[in-house]
mmCIF file with all atom_site columns, C-alpha atoms in Angstrom:
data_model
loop_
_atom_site.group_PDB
_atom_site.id
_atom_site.type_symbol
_atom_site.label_atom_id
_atom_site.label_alt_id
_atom_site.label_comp_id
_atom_site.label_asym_id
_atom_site.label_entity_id
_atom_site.label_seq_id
_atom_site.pdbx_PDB_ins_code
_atom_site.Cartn_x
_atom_site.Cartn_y
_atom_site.Cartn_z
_atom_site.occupancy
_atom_site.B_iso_or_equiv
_atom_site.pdbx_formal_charge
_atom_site.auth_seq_id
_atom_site.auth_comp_id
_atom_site.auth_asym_id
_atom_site.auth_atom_id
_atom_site.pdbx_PDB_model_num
ATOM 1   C CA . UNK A 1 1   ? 81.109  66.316 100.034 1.00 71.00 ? 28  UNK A CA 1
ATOM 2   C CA . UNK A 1 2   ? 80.672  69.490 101.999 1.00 75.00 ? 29  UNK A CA 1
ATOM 3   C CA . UNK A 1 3   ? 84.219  71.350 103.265 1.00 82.00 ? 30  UNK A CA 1
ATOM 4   C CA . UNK A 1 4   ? 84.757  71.189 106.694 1.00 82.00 ? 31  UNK A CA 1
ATOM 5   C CA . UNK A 1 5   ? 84.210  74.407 108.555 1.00 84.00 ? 32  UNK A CA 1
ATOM 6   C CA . UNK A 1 6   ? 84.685  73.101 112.219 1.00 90.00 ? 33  UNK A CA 1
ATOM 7   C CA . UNK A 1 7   ? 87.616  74.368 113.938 1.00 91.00 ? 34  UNK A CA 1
ATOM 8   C CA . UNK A 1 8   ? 88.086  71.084 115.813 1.00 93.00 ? 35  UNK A CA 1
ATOM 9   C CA . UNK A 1 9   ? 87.737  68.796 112.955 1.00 93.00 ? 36  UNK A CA 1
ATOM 10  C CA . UNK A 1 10  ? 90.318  70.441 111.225 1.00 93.00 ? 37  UNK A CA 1
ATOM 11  C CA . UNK A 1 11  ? 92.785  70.749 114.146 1.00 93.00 ? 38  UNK A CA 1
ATOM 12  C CA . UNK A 1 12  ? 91.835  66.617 113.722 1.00 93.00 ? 39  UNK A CA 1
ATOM 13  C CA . UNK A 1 13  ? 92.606  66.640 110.325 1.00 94.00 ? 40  UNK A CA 1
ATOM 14  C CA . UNK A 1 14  ? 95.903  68.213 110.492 1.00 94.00 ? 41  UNK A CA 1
ATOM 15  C CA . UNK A 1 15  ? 96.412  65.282 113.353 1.00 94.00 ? 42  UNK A CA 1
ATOM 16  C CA . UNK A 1 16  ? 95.343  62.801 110.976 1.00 96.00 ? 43  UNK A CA 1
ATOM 17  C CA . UNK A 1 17  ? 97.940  64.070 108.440 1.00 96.00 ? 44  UNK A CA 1
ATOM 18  C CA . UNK A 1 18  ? 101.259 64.533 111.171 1.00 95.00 ? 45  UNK A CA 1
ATOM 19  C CA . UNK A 1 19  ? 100.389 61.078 111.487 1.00 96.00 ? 46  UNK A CA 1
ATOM 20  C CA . UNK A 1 20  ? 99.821  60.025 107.599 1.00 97.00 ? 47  UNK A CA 1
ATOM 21  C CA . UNK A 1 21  ? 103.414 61.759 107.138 1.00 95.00 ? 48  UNK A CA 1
ATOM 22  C CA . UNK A 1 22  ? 105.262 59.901 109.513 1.00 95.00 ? 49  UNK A CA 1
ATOM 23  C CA . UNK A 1 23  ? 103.828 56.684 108.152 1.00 97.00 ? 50  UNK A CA 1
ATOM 24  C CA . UNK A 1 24  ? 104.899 57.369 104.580 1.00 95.00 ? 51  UNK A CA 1
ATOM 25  C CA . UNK A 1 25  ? 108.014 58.541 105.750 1.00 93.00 ? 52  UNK A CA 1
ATOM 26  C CA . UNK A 1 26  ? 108.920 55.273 107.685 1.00 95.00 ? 53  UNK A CA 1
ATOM 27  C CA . UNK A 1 27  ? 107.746 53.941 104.270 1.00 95.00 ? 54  UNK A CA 1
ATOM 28  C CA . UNK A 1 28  ? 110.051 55.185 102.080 1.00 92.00 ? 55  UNK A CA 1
ATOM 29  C CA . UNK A 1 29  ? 113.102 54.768 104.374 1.00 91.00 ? 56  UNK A CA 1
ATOM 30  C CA . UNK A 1 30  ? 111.950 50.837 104.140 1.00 93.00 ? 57  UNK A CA 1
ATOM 31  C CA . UNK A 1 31  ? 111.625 50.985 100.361 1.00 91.00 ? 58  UNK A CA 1
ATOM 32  C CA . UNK A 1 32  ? 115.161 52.596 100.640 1.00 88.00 ? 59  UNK A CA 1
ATOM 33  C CA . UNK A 1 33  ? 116.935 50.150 103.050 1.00 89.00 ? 60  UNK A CA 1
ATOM 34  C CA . UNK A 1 34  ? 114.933 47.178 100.824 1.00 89.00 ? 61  UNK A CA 1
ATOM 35  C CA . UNK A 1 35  ? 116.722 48.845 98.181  1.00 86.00 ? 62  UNK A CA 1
ATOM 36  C CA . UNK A 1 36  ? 120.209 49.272 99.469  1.00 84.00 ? 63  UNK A CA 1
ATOM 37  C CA . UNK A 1 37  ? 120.101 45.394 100.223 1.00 87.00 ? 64  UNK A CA 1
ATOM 38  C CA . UNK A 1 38  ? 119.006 44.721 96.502  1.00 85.00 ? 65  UNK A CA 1
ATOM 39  C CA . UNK A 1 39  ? 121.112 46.501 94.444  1.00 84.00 ? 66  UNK A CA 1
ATOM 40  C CA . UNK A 1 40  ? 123.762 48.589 96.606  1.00 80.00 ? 67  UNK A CA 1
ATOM 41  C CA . UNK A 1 41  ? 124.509 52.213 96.840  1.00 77.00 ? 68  UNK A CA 1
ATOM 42  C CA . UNK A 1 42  ? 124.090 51.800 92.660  1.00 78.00 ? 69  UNK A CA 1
ATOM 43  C CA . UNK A 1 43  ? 120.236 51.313 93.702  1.00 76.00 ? 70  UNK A CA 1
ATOM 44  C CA . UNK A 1 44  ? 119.877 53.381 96.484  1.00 77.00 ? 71  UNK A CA 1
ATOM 45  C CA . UNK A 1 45  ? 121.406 57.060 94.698  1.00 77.00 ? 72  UNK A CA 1
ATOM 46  C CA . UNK A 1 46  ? 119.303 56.034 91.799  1.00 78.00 ? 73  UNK A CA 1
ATOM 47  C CA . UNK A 1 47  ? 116.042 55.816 93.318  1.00 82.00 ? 74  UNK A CA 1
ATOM 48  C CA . UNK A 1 48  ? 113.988 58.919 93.032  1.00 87.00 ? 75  UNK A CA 1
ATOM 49  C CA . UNK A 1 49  ? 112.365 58.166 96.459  1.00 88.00 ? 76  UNK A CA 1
ATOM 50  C CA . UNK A 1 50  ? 115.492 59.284 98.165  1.00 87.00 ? 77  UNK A CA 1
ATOM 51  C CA . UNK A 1 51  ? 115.888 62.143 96.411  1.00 87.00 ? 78  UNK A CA 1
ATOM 52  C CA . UNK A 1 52  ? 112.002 63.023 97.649  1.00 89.00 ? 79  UNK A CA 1
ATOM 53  C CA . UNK A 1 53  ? 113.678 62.248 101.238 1.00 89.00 ? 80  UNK A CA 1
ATOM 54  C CA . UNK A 1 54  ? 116.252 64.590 101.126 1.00 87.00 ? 81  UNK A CA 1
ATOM 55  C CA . UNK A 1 55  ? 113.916 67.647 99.428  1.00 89.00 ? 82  UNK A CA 1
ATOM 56  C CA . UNK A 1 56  ? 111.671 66.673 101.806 1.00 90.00 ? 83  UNK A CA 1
ATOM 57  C CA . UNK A 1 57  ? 114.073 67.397 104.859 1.00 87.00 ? 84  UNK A CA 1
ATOM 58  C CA . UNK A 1 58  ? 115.360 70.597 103.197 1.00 86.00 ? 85  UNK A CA 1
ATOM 59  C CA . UNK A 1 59  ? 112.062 71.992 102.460 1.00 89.00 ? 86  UNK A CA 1
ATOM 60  C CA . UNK A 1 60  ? 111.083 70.720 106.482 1.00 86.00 ? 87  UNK A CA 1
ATOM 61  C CA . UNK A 1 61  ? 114.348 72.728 107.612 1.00 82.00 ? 88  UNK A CA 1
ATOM 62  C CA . UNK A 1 62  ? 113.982 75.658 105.781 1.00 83.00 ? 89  UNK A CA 1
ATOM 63  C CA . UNK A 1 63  ? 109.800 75.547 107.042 1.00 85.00 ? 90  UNK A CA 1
ATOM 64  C CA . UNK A 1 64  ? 111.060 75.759 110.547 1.00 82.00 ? 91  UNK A CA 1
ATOM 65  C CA . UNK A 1 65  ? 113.992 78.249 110.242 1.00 77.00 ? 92  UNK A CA 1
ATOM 66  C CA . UNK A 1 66  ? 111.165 80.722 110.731 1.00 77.00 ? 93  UNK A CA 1
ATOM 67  C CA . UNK A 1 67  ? 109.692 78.853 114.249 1.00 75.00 ? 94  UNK A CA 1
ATOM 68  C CA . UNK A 1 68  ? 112.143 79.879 117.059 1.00 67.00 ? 95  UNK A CA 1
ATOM 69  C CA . UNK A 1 69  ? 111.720 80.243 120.469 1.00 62.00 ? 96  UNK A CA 1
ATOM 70  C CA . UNK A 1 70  ? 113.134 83.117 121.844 1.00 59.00 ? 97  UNK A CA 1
ATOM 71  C CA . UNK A 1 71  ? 116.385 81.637 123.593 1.00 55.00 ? 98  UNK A CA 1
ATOM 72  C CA . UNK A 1 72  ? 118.729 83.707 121.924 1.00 55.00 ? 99  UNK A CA 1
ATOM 73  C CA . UNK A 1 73  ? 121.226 85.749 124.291 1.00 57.00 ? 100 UNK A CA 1
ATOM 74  C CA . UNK A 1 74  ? 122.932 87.620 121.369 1.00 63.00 ? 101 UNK A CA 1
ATOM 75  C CA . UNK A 1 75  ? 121.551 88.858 118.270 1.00 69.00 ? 102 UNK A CA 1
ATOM 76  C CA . UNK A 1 76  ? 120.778 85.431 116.140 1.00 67.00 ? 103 UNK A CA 1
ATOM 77  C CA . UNK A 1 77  ? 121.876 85.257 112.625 1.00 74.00 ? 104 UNK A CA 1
ATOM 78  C CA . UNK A 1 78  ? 119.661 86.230 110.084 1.00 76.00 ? 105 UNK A CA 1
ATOM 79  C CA . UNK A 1 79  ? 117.054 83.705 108.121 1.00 78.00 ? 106 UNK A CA 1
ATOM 80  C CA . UNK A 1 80  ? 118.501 85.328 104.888 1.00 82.00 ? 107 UNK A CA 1
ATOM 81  C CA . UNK A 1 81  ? 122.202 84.658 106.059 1.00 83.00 ? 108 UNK A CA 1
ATOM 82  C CA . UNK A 1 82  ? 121.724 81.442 107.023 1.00 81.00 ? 109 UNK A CA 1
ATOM 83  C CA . UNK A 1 83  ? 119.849 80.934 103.704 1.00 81.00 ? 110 UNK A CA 1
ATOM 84  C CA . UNK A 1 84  ? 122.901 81.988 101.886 1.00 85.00 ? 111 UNK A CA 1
ATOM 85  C CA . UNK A 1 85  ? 125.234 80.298 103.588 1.00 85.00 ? 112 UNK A CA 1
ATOM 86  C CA . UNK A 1 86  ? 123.405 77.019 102.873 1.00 81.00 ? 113 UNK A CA 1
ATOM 87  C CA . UNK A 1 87  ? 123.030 78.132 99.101  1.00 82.00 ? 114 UNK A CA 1
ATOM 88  C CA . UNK A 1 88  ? 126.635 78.968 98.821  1.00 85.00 ? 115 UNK A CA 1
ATOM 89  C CA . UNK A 1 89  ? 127.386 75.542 100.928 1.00 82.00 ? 116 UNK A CA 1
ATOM 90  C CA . UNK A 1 90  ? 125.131 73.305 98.195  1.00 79.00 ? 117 UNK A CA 1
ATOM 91  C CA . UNK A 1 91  ? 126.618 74.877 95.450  1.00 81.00 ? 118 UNK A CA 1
ATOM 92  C CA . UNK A 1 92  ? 130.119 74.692 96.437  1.00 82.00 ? 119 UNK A CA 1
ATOM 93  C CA . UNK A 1 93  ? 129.703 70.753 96.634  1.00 76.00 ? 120 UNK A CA 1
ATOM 94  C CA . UNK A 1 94  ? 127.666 70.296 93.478  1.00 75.00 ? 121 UNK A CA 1
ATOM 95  C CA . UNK A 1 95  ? 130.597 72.405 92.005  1.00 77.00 ? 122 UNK A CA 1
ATOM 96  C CA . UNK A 1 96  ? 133.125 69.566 93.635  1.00 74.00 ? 123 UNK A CA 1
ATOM 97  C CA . UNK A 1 97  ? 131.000 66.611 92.711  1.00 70.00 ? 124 UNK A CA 1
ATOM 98  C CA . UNK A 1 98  ? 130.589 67.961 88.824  1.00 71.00 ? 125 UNK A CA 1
ATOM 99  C CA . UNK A 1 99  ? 134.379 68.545 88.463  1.00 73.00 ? 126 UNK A CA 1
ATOM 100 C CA . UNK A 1 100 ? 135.782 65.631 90.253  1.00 68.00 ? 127 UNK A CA 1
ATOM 101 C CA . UNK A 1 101 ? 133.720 62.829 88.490  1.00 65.00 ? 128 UNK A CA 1
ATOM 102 C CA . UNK A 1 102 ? 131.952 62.725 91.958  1.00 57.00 ? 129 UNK A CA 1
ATOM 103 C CA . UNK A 1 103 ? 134.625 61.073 92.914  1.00 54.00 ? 130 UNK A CA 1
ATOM 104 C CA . UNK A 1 104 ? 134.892 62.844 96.474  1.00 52.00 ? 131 UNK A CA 1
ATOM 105 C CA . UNK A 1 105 ? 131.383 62.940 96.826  1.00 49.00 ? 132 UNK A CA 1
ATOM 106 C CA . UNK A 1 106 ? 130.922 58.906 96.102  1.00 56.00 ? 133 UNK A CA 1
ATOM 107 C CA . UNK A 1 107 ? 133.084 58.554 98.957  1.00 52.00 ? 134 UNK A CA 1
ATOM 108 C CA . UNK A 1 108 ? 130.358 60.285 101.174 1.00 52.00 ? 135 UNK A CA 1
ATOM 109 C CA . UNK A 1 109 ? 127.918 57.406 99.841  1.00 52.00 ? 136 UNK A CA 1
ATOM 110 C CA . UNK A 1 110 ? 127.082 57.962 96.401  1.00 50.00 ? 137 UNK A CA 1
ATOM 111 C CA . UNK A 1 111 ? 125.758 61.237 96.488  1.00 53.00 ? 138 UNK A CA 1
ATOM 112 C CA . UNK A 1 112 ? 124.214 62.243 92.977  1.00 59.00 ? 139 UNK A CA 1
ATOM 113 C CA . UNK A 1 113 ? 125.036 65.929 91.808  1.00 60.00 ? 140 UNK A CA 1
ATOM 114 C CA . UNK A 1 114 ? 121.597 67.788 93.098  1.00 64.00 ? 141 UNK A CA 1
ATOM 115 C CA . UNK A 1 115 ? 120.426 65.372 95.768  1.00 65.00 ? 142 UNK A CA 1
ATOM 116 C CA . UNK A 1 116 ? 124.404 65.599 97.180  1.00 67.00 ? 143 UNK A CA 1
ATOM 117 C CA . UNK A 1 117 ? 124.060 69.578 96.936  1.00 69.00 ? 144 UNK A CA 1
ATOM 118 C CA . UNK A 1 118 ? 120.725 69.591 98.691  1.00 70.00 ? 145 UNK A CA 1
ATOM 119 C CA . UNK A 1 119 ? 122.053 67.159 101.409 1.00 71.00 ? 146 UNK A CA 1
ATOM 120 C CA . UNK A 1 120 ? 124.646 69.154 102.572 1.00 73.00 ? 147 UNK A CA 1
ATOM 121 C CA . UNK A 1 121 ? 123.085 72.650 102.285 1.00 74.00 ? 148 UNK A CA 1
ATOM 122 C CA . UNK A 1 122 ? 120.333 70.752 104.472 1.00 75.00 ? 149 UNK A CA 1
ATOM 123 C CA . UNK A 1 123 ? 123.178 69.992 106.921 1.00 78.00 ? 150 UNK A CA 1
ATOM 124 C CA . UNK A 1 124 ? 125.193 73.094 107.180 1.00 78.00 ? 151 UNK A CA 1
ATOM 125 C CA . UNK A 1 125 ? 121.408 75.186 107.764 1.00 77.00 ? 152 UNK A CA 1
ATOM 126 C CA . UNK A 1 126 ? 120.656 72.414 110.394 1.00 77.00 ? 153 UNK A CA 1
ATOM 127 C CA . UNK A 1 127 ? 124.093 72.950 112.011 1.00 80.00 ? 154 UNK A CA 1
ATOM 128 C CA . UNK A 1 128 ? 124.012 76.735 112.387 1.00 79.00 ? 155 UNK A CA 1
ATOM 129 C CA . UNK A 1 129 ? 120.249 76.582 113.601 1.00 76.00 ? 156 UNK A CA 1
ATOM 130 C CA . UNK A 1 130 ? 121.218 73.677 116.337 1.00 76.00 ? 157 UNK A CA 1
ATOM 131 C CA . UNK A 1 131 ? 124.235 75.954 117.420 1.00 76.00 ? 158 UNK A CA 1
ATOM 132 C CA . UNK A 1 132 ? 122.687 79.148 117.694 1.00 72.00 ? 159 UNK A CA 1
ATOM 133 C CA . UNK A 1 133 ? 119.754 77.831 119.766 1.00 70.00 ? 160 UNK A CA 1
ATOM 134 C CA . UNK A 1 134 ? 122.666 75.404 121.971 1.00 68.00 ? 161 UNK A CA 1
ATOM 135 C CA . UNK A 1 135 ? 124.340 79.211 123.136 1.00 59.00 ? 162 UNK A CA 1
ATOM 136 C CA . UNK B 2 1   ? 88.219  74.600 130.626 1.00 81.00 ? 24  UNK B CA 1
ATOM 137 C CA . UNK B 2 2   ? 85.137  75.147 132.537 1.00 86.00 ? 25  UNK B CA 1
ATOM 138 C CA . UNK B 2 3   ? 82.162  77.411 131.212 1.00 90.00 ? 26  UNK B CA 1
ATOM 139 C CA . UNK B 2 4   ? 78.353  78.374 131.523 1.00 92.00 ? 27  UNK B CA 1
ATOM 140 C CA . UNK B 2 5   ? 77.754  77.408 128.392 1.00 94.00 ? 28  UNK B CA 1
ATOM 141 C CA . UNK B 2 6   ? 75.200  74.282 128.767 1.00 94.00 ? 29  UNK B CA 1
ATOM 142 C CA . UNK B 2 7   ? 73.565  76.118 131.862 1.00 94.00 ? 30  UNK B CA 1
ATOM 143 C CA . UNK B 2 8   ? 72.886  79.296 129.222 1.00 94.00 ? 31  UNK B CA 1
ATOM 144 C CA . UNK B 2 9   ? 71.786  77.045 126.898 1.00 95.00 ? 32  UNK B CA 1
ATOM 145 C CA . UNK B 2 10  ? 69.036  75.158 128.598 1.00 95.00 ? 33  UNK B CA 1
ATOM 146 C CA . UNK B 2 11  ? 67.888  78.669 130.539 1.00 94.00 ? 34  UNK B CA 1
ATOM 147 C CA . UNK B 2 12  ? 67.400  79.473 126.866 1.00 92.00 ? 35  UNK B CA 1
ATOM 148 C CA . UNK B 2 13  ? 65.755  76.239 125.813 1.00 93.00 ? 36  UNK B CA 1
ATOM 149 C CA . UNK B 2 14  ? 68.009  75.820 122.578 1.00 93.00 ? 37  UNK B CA 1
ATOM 150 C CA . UNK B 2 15  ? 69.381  72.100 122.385 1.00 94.00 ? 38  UNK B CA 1
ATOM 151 C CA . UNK B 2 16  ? 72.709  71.289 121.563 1.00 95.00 ? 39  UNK B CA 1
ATOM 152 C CA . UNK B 2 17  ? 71.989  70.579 117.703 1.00 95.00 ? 40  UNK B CA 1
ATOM 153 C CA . UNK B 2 18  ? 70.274  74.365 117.377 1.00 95.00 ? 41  UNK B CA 1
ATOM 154 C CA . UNK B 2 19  ? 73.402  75.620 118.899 1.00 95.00 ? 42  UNK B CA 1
ATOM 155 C CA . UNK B 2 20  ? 75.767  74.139 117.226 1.00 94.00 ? 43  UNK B CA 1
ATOM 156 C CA . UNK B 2 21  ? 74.186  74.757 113.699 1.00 94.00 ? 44  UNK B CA 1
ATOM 157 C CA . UNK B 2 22  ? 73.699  78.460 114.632 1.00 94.00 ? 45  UNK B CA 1
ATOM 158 C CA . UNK B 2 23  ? 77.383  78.631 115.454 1.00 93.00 ? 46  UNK B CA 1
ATOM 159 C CA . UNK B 2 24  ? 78.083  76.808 112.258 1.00 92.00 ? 47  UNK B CA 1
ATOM 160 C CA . UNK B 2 25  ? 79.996  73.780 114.201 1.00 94.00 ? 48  UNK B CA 1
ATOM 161 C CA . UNK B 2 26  ? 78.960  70.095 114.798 1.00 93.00 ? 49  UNK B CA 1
ATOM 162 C CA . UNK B 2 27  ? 76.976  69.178 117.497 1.00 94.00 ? 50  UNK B CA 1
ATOM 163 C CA . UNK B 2 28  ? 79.875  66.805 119.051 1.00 94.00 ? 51  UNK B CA 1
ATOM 164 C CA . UNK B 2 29  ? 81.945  69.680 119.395 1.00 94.00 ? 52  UNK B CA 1
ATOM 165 C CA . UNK B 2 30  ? 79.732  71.776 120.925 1.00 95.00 ? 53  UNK B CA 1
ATOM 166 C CA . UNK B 2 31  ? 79.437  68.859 123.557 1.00 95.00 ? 54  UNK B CA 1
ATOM 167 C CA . UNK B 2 32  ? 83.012  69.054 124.001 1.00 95.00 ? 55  UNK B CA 1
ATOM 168 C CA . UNK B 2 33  ? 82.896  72.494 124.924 1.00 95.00 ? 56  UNK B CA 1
ATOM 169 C CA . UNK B 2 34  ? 80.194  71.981 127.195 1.00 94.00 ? 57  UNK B CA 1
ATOM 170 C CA . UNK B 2 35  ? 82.220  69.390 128.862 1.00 94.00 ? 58  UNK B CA 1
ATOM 171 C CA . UNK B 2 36  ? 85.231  71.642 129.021 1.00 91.00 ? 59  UNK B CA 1
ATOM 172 C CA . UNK B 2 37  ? 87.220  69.058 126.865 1.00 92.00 ? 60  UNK B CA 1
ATOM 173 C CA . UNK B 2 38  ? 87.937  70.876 124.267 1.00 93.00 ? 61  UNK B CA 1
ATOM 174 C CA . UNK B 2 39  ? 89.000  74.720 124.160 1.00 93.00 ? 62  UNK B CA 1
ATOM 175 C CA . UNK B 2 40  ? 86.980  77.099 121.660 1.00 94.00 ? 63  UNK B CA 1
ATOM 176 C CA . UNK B 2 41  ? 89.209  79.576 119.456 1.00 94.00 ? 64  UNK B CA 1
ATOM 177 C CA . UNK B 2 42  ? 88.342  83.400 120.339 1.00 95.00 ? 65  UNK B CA 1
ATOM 178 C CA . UNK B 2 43  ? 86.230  83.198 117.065 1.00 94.00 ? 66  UNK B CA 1
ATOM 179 C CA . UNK B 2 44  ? 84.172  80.130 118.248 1.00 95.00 ? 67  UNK B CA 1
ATOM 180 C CA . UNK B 2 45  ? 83.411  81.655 121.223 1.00 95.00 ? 68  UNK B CA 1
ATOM 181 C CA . UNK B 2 46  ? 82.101  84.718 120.161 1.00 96.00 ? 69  UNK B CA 1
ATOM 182 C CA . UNK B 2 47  ? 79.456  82.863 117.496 1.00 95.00 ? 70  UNK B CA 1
ATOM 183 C CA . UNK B 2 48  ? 78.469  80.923 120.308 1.00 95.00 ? 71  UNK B CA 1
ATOM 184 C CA . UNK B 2 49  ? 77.688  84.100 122.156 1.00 96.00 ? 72  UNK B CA 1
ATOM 185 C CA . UNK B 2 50  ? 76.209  85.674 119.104 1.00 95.00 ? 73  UNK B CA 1
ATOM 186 C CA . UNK B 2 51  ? 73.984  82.632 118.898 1.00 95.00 ? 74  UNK B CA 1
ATOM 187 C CA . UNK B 2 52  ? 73.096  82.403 122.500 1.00 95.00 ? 75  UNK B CA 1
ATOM 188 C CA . UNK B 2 53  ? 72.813  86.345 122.498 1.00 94.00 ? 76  UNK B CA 1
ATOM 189 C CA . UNK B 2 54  ? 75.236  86.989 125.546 1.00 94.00 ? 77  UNK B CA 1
ATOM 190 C CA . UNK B 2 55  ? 78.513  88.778 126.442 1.00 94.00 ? 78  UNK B CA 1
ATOM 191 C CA . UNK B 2 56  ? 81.826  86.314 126.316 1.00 94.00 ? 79  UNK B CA 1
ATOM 192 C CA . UNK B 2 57  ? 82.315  87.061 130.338 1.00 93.00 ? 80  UNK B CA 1
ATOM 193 C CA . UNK B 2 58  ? 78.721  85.552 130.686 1.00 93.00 ? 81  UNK B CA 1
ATOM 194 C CA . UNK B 2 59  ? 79.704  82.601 129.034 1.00 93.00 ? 82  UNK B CA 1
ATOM 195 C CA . UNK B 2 60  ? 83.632  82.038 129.250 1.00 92.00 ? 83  UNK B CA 1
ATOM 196 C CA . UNK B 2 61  ? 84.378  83.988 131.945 1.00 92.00 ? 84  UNK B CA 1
ATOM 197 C CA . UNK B 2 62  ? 86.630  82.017 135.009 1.00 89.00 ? 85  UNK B CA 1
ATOM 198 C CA . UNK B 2 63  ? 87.617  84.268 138.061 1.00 89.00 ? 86  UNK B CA 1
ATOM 199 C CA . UNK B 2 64  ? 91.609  84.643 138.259 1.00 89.00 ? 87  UNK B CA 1
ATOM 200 C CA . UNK B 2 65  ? 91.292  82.665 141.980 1.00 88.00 ? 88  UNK B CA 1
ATOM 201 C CA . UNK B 2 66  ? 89.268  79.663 140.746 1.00 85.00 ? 89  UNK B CA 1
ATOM 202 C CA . UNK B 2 67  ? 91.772  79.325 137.915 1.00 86.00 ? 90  UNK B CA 1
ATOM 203 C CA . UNK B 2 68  ? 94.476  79.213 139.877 1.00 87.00 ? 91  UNK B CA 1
ATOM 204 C CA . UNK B 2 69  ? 92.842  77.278 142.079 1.00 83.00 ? 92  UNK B CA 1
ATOM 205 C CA . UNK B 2 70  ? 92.016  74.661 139.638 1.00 76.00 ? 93  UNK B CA 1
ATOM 206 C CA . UNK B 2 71  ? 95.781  74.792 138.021 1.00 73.00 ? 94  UNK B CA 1
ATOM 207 C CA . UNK B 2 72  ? 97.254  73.724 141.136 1.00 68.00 ? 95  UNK B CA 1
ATOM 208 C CA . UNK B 2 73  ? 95.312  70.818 141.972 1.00 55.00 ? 96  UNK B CA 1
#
């Protein structure tokens, strides 16, 4: 097969593969809901699939913590910062979850030591991105 | 976006297929262009002014009151 060297066909092809993404996306949350009816939140925080979810949405926030319109009024916090702060954040609850027998963090929905770490460092970079661009 | 690019073409007898393997794209999407359907990177445009041997204002060029003109419809 010869590579593709037309500009349009691979503008196509990175169409093509938005659209491949969301399908496999909506596929796993249905394997994941299919599972949560199975076998409860037991089933669902052992699944590797949702642990590919939530790296997936860190790795998709942290991609577009670069891609920013310029909206800003003040000076906006720094990539690193925020970086940091989210670090600090995940490590902070995988430090809770590990001492307390994930006790606290079960109560959040059976969060598993990494994916629970990765979930909320997710959150808190989402959060300060969302707020900075709401100002 | 509109362009001279089929009227060059045919003064210079090439048909679409020559062009488009000269330019080193397919011959749909040279179509496109020709149609104004699809919009050529700054790259594309210049091998397709390489290949048809003329300046990019010969070929892409649109007058600042016909493209305003044509935005506001």
């Amino acid at each position: 097969m010869k590579k593709i060297k037309d500009e349009r066909l691979i503008v196509q092809n990175l169409k093509n593969i938005r659209l491949l993404f969301a399908f496999q996306t909506t596929g796993i949350v249905l394997i994941l809901i299919y599972e949560r009816l199975q076998n409860g939140f037991e089933g669902l925080s052992d699944s590797p699939l949702r642990l590919l979810l939530v790296l997936t949405g860190t790795l998709g926030a942290f991609l577009s913590m670069p891609i920013s319109a310029e909206v800003y009024d003040s000076q906006p916090m720094k990539y690193r910062t925020i970086m940091l702060i989210s670090l600090v954040a995940g490590i902070l609850t995988g430090g809770i979850n590990y001492w307390t027998g994930q006790t606290l963090a079960q109560a959040f929905g059976a969060f598993s030591l990494s994916s629970g770490s990765f979930f909320v460092s997710l959150w808190i970079a989402k959060i300060i991105i969302a707020k900075q661009r709401m100002k | 976006m509109n362009n001279k690019v089929k009227l060059i073409r045919t003064e210079s007898g090439m048909n679409q297929q020559e062009l488009a393997k000269r330019a080193g794209v397919t011959r749909q999407t040279i179509s496109l262009i020709e149609k104004g359907e699809y919009n050529p990177s700054l790259r594309l445009c210049l091998l397709i002014c390489y290949a048809l041997n003329k300046k990019l204002d010969e070929l892409f060029w649109i007058r600042e009151e016909d493209y305003y003109e044509k935005n506001q419809r």
